[in-house]
């Protein structure tokens, strides 16, 4: 909602020298339901 949550996460990942991956969570489903499962976030 425009308060900077993503930017904070991005900068923390940068400070920790860790990868930052932003995905639209509404495109994923729990395993067993129609749609892409959450585990595919890492594979993609």
PDB file of C-alpha atoms in Angstrom:
ATOM      1  CA  UNK A   1       0.000   0.000   0.000  1.00  0.00           C
ATOM      2  CA  UNK A   2       2.876   2.330  -0.722  1.00  0.00           C
ATOM      3  CA  UNK A   3       4.630   2.379   2.639  1.00  0.00           C
ATOM      4  CA  UNK A   4       7.923   0.879   1.418  1.00  0.00           C
ATOM      5  CA  UNK A   5       7.743  -2.767   2.544  1.00  0.00           C
ATOM      6  CA  UNK A   6       9.241  -4.048  -0.706  1.00  0.00           C
ATOM      7  CA  UNK A   7      12.021  -1.473  -0.658  1.00  0.00           C
ATOM      8  CA  UNK A   8      12.934  -2.370   2.938  1.00  0.00           C
ATOM      9  CA  UNK A   9      13.089  -6.063   1.997  1.00  0.00           C
ATOM     10  CA  UNK A  10      15.167  -5.258  -1.101  1.00  0.00           C
ATOM     11  CA  UNK A  11      17.688  -3.206   0.893  1.00  0.00           C
ATOM     12  CA  UNK A  12      17.945  -5.811   3.665  1.00  0.00           C
ATOM     13  CA  UNK A  13      18.673  -8.469   1.051  1.00  0.00           C
ATOM     14  CA  UNK A  14      21.320  -6.196  -0.442  1.00  0.00           C
ATOM     15  CA  UNK A  15      22.946  -5.613   2.958  1.00  0.00           C
ATOM     16  CA  UNK A  16      22.940  -9.350   3.642  1.00  0.00           C
ATOM     17  CA  UNK A  17      24.302  -9.995   0.134  1.00  0.00           C
ATOM     18  CA  UNK A  18      21.334 -12.319  -0.408  1.00  0.00           C
ATOM     19  CA  UNK A  19      19.144 -12.632  -3.489  1.00  0.00           C
ATOM     20  CA  UNK A  20      15.869 -10.728  -3.536  1.00  0.00           C
ATOM     21  CA  UNK A  21      12.960 -12.275  -5.394  1.00  0.00           C
ATOM     22  CA  UNK A  22       9.689 -10.401  -5.809  1.00  0.00           C
ATOM     23  CA  UNK A  23       6.689 -12.446  -6.929  1.00  0.00           C
ATOM     24  CA  UNK A  24       2.987 -11.749  -7.114  1.00  0.00           C
ATOM     25  CA  UNK A  25       1.638 -14.092  -4.428  1.00  0.00           C
ATOM     26  CA  UNK A  26      -1.889 -14.143  -5.841  1.00  0.00           C
ATOM     27  CA  UNK A  27      -0.627 -16.110  -8.861  1.00  0.00           C
ATOM     28  CA  UNK A  28       0.337 -19.091  -6.694  1.00  0.00           C
ATOM     29  CA  UNK A  29      -1.797 -21.696  -4.909  1.00  0.00           C
ATOM     30  CA  UNK A  30      -1.300 -24.393  -2.305  1.00  0.00           C
ATOM     31  CA  UNK A  31      -0.131 -27.746  -3.637  1.00  0.00           C
ATOM     32  CA  UNK A  32      -3.114 -29.760  -4.864  1.00  0.00           C
ATOM     33  CA  UNK A  33      -5.201 -26.812  -6.077  1.00  0.00           C
ATOM     34  CA  UNK A  34      -5.587 -25.573  -9.653  1.00  0.00           C
ATOM     35  CA  UNK A  35      -2.841 -23.104 -10.566  1.00  0.00           C
ATOM     36  CA  UNK A  36       0.881 -22.812  -9.909  1.00  0.00           C
ATOM     37  CA  UNK A  37       2.058 -24.141  -6.573  1.00  0.00           C
ATOM     38  CA  UNK A  38       4.191 -22.123  -4.159  1.00  0.00           C
ATOM     39  CA  UNK A  39       7.188 -24.453  -4.631  1.00  0.00           C
ATOM     40  CA  UNK A  40       7.502 -23.268  -8.235  1.00  0.00           C
ATOM     41  CA  UNK A  41       8.589 -19.808  -6.993  1.00  0.00           C
ATOM     42  CA  UNK A  42      12.064 -21.201  -6.303  1.00  0.00           C
ATOM     43  CA  UNK A  43      12.211 -23.326  -9.456  1.00  0.00           C
ATOM     44  CA  UNK A  44      11.325 -20.387 -11.714  1.00  0.00           C
TER      45      UNK A  44
END
